[in-house]
Amino acid sequence: MLENNAFRALDRRECLRLLAEVPVGRVVYTRQALPAVLPINFSLDADTSVLLFTSAGSDLMRAIDGVVVAFEADEFDAETRSGWSVVVTGRATAVTDPAEHQRLSQTGRQSWMPVRDGVFVRIESTLVTGRELTGARTVQ
């Protein structure tokens, strides 16, 4: 049997601090009326929005521009049965302002994948939730 009283809710500030420490998360969106999840590298902007960089004509861009999505990132250690998970929910929008695009090109994280006609996508951090697992143990 697994004993676990070690879940702890994280406040917004803790969630954002943890998000800033990892390079990859998952964007959760709808594709052809079904849930879809795509791993993608990201960064956080100064306003705490999640920034993605993708191809302007990509399926992802067409699916998320202007709609509410979720973005999740986590880090877990199987050996210690500990870690955390953070979910950001908000509207995703393409960054169309040339000055803003230039600023993000200098400060934002670039995609690990080849990108054609790159565009930054901003996910507003409207709702930020997280949980930390500080360890679980098996009891006999």
JSON list of C-alpha atoms in Angstrom, two decimals:
[
{"chain": "A", "resi": 1, "resn": "MET", "atom": "CA", "xyz": [0.00, 0.00, 0.00]},
{"chain": "A", "resi": 2, "resn": "LEU", "atom": "CA", "xyz": [1.21, 3.49, -0.77]},
{"chain": "A", "resi": 3, "resn": "GLU", "atom": "CA", "xyz": [1.03, 6.12, 1.95]},
{"chain": "A", "resi": 4, "resn": "ASN", "atom": "CA", "xyz": [1.05, 9.67, 0.69]},
{"chain": "A", "resi": 5, "resn": "ASN", "atom": "CA", "xyz": [0.15, 12.77, 2.62]},
{"chain": "A", "resi": 6, "resn": "ALA", "atom": "CA", "xyz": [2.84, 14.73, 0.89]},
{"chain": "A", "resi": 7, "resn": "PHE", "atom": "CA", "xyz": [0.91, 16.67, -1.77]},
{"chain": "A", "resi": 8, "resn": "ARG", "atom": "CA", "xyz": [1.10, 20.41, -1.32]},
{"chain": "A", "resi": 9, "resn": "ALA", "atom": "CA", "xyz": [-0.61, 23.11, -3.36]},
{"chain": "A", "resi": 10, "resn": "LEU", "atom": "CA", "xyz": [1.80, 25.69, -4.74]},
{"chain": "A", "resi": 11, "resn": "ASP", "atom": "CA", "xyz": [1.01, 29.38, -4.85]},
{"chain": "A", "resi": 12, "resn": "ARG", "atom": "CA", "xyz": [1.32, 31.40, -8.05]},
{"chain": "A", "resi": 13, "resn": "ARG", "atom": "CA", "xyz": [4.76, 32.75, -7.22]},
{"chain": "A", "resi": 14, "resn": "GLU", "atom": "CA", "xyz": [6.16, 29.28, -6.49]},
{"chain": "A", "resi": 15, "resn": "CYS", "atom": "CA", "xyz": [4.61, 27.94, -9.70]},
{"chain": "A", "resi": 16, "resn": "LEU", "atom": "CA", "xyz": [6.20, 30.64, -11.84]},
{"chain": "A", "resi": 17, "resn": "ARG", "atom": "CA", "xyz": [9.59, 30.17, -10.15]},
{"chain": "A", "resi": 18, "resn": "LEU", "atom": "CA", "xyz": [9.48, 26.45, -10.94]},
{"chain": "A", "resi": 19, "resn": "LEU", "atom": "CA", "xyz": [8.37, 27.03, -14.54]},
{"chain": "A", "resi": 20, "resn": "ALA", "atom": "CA", "xyz": [11.39, 29.27, -15.08]},
{"chain": "A", "resi": 21, "resn": "GLU", "atom": "CA", "xyz": [13.69, 26.37, -14.14]},
{"chain": "A", "resi": 22, "resn": "VAL", "atom": "CA", "xyz": [12.69, 23.90, -16.90]},
{"chain": "A", "resi": 23, "resn": "PRO", "atom": "CA", "xyz": [13.03, 24.25, -20.68]},
{"chain": "A", "resi": 24, "resn": "VAL", "atom": "CA", "xyz": [10.23, 21.96, -21.88]},
{"chain": "A", "resi": 25, "resn": "GLY", "atom": "CA", "xyz": [6.52, 21.70, -21.17]},
{"chain": "A", "resi": 26, "resn": "ARG", "atom": "CA", "xyz": [3.35, 20.57, -22.92]},
{"chain": "A", "resi": 27, "resn": "VAL", "atom": "CA", "xyz": [0.74, 22.69, -24.62]},
{"chain": "A", "resi": 28, "resn": "VAL", "atom": "CA", "xyz": [-2.76, 21.21, -24.31]},
{"chain": "A", "resi": 29, "resn": "TYR", "atom": "CA", "xyz": [-5.24, 22.23, -26.98]},
{"chain": "A", "resi": 30, "resn": "THR", "atom": "CA", "xyz": [-8.05, 20.94, -29.19]},
{"chain": "A", "resi": 31, "resn": "ARG", "atom": "CA", "xyz": [-7.33, 19.38, -32.58]},
{"chain": "A", "resi": 32, "resn": "GLN", "atom": "CA", "xyz": [-10.28, 18.23, -34.70]},
{"chain": "A", "resi": 33, "resn": "ALA", "atom": "CA", "xyz": [-12.54, 18.41, -31.63]},
{"chain": "A", "resi": 34, "resn": "LEU", "atom": "CA", "xyz": [-10.23, 16.09, -29.65]},
{"chain": "A", "resi": 35, "resn": "PRO", "atom": "CA", "xyz": [-7.72, 16.84, -26.90]},
{"chain": "A", "resi": 36, "resn": "ALA", "atom": "CA", "xyz": [-4.14, 17.14, -28.11]},
{"chain": "A", "resi": 37, "resn": "VAL", "atom": "CA", "xyz": [-0.88, 17.47, -26.19]},
{"chain": "A", "resi": 38, "resn": "LEU", "atom": "CA", "xyz": [2.40, 18.59, -27.71]},
{"chain": "A", "resi": 39, "resn": "PRO", "atom": "CA", "xyz": [5.75, 18.81, -25.92]},
{"chain": "A", "resi": 40, "resn": "ILE", "atom": "CA", "xyz": [7.49, 22.08, -26.72]},
{"chain": "A", "resi": 41, "resn": "ASN", "atom": "CA", "xyz": [10.27, 24.19, -25.29]},
{"chain": "A", "resi": 42, "resn": "PHE", "atom": "CA", "xyz": [9.24, 27.55, -23.83]},
{"chain": "A", "resi": 43, "resn": "SER", "atom": "CA", "xyz": [10.25, 30.51, -21.75]},
{"chain": "A", "resi": 44, "resn": "LEU", "atom": "CA", "xyz": [8.50, 32.93, -19.41]},
{"chain": "A", "resi": 45, "resn": "ASP", "atom": "CA", "xyz": [8.19, 36.58, -20.30]},
{"chain": "A", "resi": 46, "resn": "ALA", "atom": "CA", "xyz": [8.55, 39.39, -17.76]},
{"chain": "A", "resi": 47, "resn": "ASP", "atom": "CA", "xyz": [4.75, 39.62, -17.54]},
{"chain": "A", "resi": 48, "resn": "THR", "atom": "CA", "xyz": [4.67, 35.89, -16.53]},
{"chain": "A", "resi": 49, "resn": "SER", "atom": "CA", "xyz": [3.10, 34.74, -19.79]},
{"chain": "A", "resi": 50, "resn": "VAL", "atom": "CA", "xyz": [4.38, 31.52, -21.36]},
{"chain": "A", "resi": 51, "resn": "LEU", "atom": "CA", "xyz": [6.19, 32.07, -24.66]},
{"chain": "A", "resi": 52, "resn": "LEU", "atom": "CA", "xyz": [6.37, 29.50, -27.43]},
{"chain": "A", "resi": 53, "resn": "PHE", "atom": "CA", "xyz": [8.22, 29.86, -30.74]},
{"chain": "A", "resi": 54, "resn": "THR", "atom": "CA", "xyz": [6.82, 27.96, -33.71]},
{"chain": "A", "resi": 55, "resn": "SER", "atom": "CA", "xyz": [6.33, 28.14, -37.46]},
{"chain": "A", "resi": 56, "resn": "ALA", "atom": "CA", "xyz": [3.71, 30.67, -38.54]},
{"chain": "A", "resi": 57, "resn": "GLY", "atom": "CA", "xyz": [1.98, 28.13, -40.78]},
{"chain": "A", "resi": 58, "resn": "SER", "atom": "CA", "xyz": [2.15, 25.17, -38.40]},
{"chain": "A", "resi": 59, "resn": "ASP", "atom": "CA", "xyz": [-0.81, 23.04, -37.37]},
{"chain": "A", "resi": 60, "resn": "LEU", "atom": "CA", "xyz": [-0.11, 24.11, -33.79]},
{"chain": "A", "resi": 61, "resn": "MET", "atom": "CA", "xyz": [-0.32, 27.79, -34.67]},
{"chain": "A", "resi": 62, "resn": "ARG", "atom": "CA", "xyz": [-3.59, 27.33, -36.54]},
{"chain": "A", "resi": 63, "resn": "ALA", "atom": "CA", "xyz": [-5.07, 25.38, -33.64]},
{"chain": "A", "resi": 64, "resn": "ILE", "atom": "CA", "xyz": [-4.14, 27.66, -30.74]},
{"chain": "A", "resi": 65, "resn": "ASP", "atom": "CA", "xyz": [-4.06, 31.26, -31.99]},
{"chain": "A", "resi": 66, "resn": "GLY", "atom": "CA", "xyz": [-6.84, 33.16, -30.23]},
{"chain": "A", "resi": 67, "resn": "VAL", "atom": "CA", "xyz": [-8.16, 30.29, -28.10]},
{"chain": "A", "resi": 68, "resn": "VAL", "atom": "CA", "xyz": [-7.80, 29.24, -24.48]},
{"chain": "A", "resi": 69, "resn": "VAL", "atom": "CA", "xyz": [-5.20, 26.51, -23.94]},
{"chain": "A", "resi": 70, "resn": "ALA", "atom": "CA", "xyz": [-3.45, 24.86, -21.03]},
{"chain": "A", "resi": 71, "resn": "PHE", "atom": "CA", "xyz": [0.29, 24.61, -20.64]},
{"chain": "A", "resi": 72, "resn": "GLU", "atom": "CA", "xyz": [1.87, 22.12, -18.25]},
{"chain": "A", "resi": 73, "resn": "ALA", "atom": "CA", "xyz": [5.43, 21.59, -17.11]},
{"chain": "A", "resi": 74, "resn": "ASP", "atom": "CA", "xyz": [6.79, 19.35, -14.42]},
{"chain": "A", "resi": 75, "resn": "GLU", "atom": "CA", "xyz": [9.80, 17.72, -12.92]},
{"chain": "A", "resi": 76, "resn": "PHE", "atom": "CA", "xyz": [9.76, 14.39, -11.06]},
{"chain": "A", "resi": 77, "resn": "ASP", "atom": "CA", "xyz": [12.28, 12.07, -9.44]},
{"chain": "A", "resi": 78, "resn": "ALA", "atom": "CA", "xyz": [11.08, 8.45, -9.49]},
{"chain": "A", "resi": 79, "resn": "GLU", "atom": "CA", "xyz": [13.66, 7.35, -6.93]},
{"chain": "A", "resi": 80, "resn": "THR", "atom": "CA", "xyz": [12.52, 9.79, -4.25]},
{"chain": "A", "resi": 81, "resn": "ARG", "atom": "CA", "xyz": [8.90, 9.87, -5.48]},
{"chain": "A", "resi": 82, "resn": "SER", "atom": "CA", "xyz": [8.99, 13.64, -5.41]},
{"chain": "A", "resi": 83, "resn": "GLY", "atom": "CA", "xyz": [8.52, 16.49, -7.82]},
{"chain": "A", "resi": 84, "resn": "TRP", "atom": "CA", "xyz": [6.11, 19.13, -8.98]},
{"chain": "A", "resi": 85, "resn": "SER", "atom": "CA", "xyz": [3.63, 19.96, -11.71]},
{"chain": "A", "resi": 86, "resn": "VAL", "atom": "CA", "xyz": [2.40, 23.40, -12.81]},
{"chain": "A", "resi": 87, "resn": "VAL", "atom": "CA", "xyz": [-0.47, 24.22, -15.18]},
{"chain": "A", "resi": 88, "resn": "VAL", "atom": "CA", "xyz": [-0.99, 27.62, -16.79]},
{"chain": "A", "resi": 89, "resn": "THR", "atom": "CA", "xyz": [-4.36, 28.26, -18.43]},
{"chain": "A", "resi": 90, "resn": "GLY", "atom": "CA", "xyz": [-5.03, 31.25, -20.65]},
{"chain": "A", "resi": 91, "resn": "ARG", "atom": "CA", "xyz": [-5.58, 32.62, -24.12]},
{"chain": "A", "resi": 92, "resn": "ALA", "atom": "CA", "xyz": [-2.86, 31.95, -26.70]},
{"chain": "A", "resi": 93, "resn": "THR", "atom": "CA", "xyz": [-2.15, 34.72, -29.19]},
{"chain": "A", "resi": 94, "resn": "ALA", "atom": "CA", "xyz": [0.46, 35.26, -31.86]},
{"chain": "A", "resi": 95, "resn": "VAL", "atom": "CA", "xyz": [2.79, 38.18, -31.22]},
{"chain": "A", "resi": 96, "resn": "THR", "atom": "CA", "xyz": [2.25, 40.42, -34.25]},
{"chain": "A", "resi": 97, "resn": "ASP", "atom": "CA", "xyz": [3.87, 43.66, -33.10]},
{"chain": "A", "resi": 98, "resn": "PRO", "atom": "CA", "xyz": [7.27, 43.93, -34.89]},
{"chain": "A", "resi": 99, "resn": "ALA", "atom": "CA", "xyz": [8.98, 45.65, -31.93]},
{"chain": "A", "resi": 100, "resn": "GLU", "atom": "CA", "xyz": [7.70, 43.01, -29.53]},
{"chain": "A", "resi": 101, "resn": "HIS", "atom": "CA", "xyz": [8.78, 40.22, -31.89]},
{"chain": "A", "resi": 102, "resn": "GLN", "atom": "CA", "xyz": [12.26, 41.79, -32.06]},
{"chain": "A", "resi": 103, "resn": "ARG", "atom": "CA", "xyz": [12.46, 42.04, -28.26]},
{"chain": "A", "resi": 104, "resn": "LEU", "atom": "CA", "xyz": [11.42, 38.41, -27.85]},
{"chain": "A", "resi": 105, "resn": "SER", "atom": "CA", "xyz": [13.88, 37.31, -30.54]},
{"chain": "A", "resi": 106, "resn": "GLN", "atom": "CA", "xyz": [16.64, 38.67, -28.32]},
{"chain": "A", "resi": 107, "resn": "THR", "atom": "CA", "xyz": [15.31, 37.47, -24.96]},
{"chain": "A", "resi": 108, "resn": "GLY", "atom": "CA", "xyz": [12.96, 34.54, -25.59]},
{"chain": "A", "resi": 109, "resn": "ARG", "atom": "CA", "xyz": [13.94, 30.92, -26.00]},
{"chain": "A", "resi": 110, "resn": "GLN", "atom": "CA", "xyz": [14.15, 29.72, -29.59]},
{"chain": "A", "resi": 111, "resn": "SER", "atom": "CA", "xyz": [12.62, 26.42, -30.69]},
{"chain": "A", "resi": 112, "resn": "TRP", "atom": "CA", "xyz": [14.63, 23.24, -30.52]},
{"chain": "A", "resi": 113, "resn": "MET", "atom": "CA", "xyz": [12.89, 22.20, -33.75]},
{"chain": "A", "resi": 114, "resn": "PRO", "atom": "CA", "xyz": [13.49, 23.75, -37.18]},
{"chain": "A", "resi": 115, "resn": "VAL", "atom": "CA", "xyz": [11.13, 26.71, -37.61]},
{"chain": "A", "resi": 116, "resn": "ARG", "atom": "CA", "xyz": [10.02, 28.35, -40.85]},
{"chain": "A", "resi": 117, "resn": "ASP", "atom": "CA", "xyz": [8.71, 31.93, -40.64]},
{"chain": "A", "resi": 118, "resn": "GLY", "atom": "CA", "xyz": [8.94, 31.87, -36.86]},
{"chain": "A", "resi": 119, "resn": "VAL", "atom": "CA", "xyz": [6.29, 33.45, -34.70]},
{"chain": "A", "resi": 120, "resn": "PHE", "atom": "CA", "xyz": [6.11, 33.85, -30.94]},
{"chain": "A", "resi": 121, "resn": "VAL", "atom": "CA", "xyz": [2.93, 32.73, -29.23]},
{"chain": "A", "resi": 122, "resn": "ARG", "atom": "CA", "xyz": [2.05, 34.22, -25.86]},
{"chain": "A", "resi": 123, "resn": "ILE", "atom": "CA", "xyz": [-0.10, 32.21, -23.44]},
{"chain": "A", "resi": 124, "resn": "GLU", "atom": "CA", "xyz": [-1.55, 34.55, -20.83]},
{"chain": "A", "resi": 125, "resn": "SER", "atom": "CA", "xyz": [-1.08, 33.22, -17.30]},
{"chain": "A", "resi": 126, "resn": "THR", "atom": "CA", "xyz": [-4.71, 33.81, -16.35]},
{"chain": "A", "resi": 127, "resn": "LEU", "atom": "CA", "xyz": [-4.91, 30.75, -14.09]},
{"chain": "A", "resi": 128, "resn": "VAL", "atom": "CA", "xyz": [-1.76, 29.23, -12.58]},
{"chain": "A", "resi": 129, "resn": "THR", "atom": "CA", "xyz": [-1.99, 26.14, -10.40]},
{"chain": "A", "resi": 130, "resn": "GLY", "atom": "CA", "xyz": [0.55, 23.68, -9.14]},
{"chain": "A", "resi": 131, "resn": "ARG", "atom": "CA", "xyz": [1.21, 20.80, -6.83]},
{"chain": "A", "resi": 132, "resn": "GLU", "atom": "CA", "xyz": [4.31, 19.48, -5.21]},
{"chain": "A", "resi": 133, "resn": "LEU", "atom": "CA", "xyz": [4.85, 15.89, -4.19]},
{"chain": "A", "resi": 134, "resn": "THR", "atom": "CA", "xyz": [7.45, 15.76, -1.43]},
{"chain": "A", "resi": 135, "resn": "GLY", "atom": "CA", "xyz": [7.69, 11.97, -1.27]},
{"chain": "A", "resi": 136, "resn": "ALA", "atom": "CA", "xyz": [5.59, 8.91, -0.77]},
{"chain": "A", "resi": 137, "resn": "ARG", "atom": "CA", "xyz": [6.47, 5.66, 0.90]},
{"chain": "A", "resi": 138, "resn": "THR", "atom": "CA", "xyz": [5.26, 2.12, 0.70]},
{"chain": "A", "resi": 139, "resn": "VAL", "atom": "CA", "xyz": [3.90, 0.67, 3.95]},
{"chain": "A", "resi": 140, "resn": "GLN", "atom": "CA", "xyz": [3.44, -3.03, 4.67]}
]
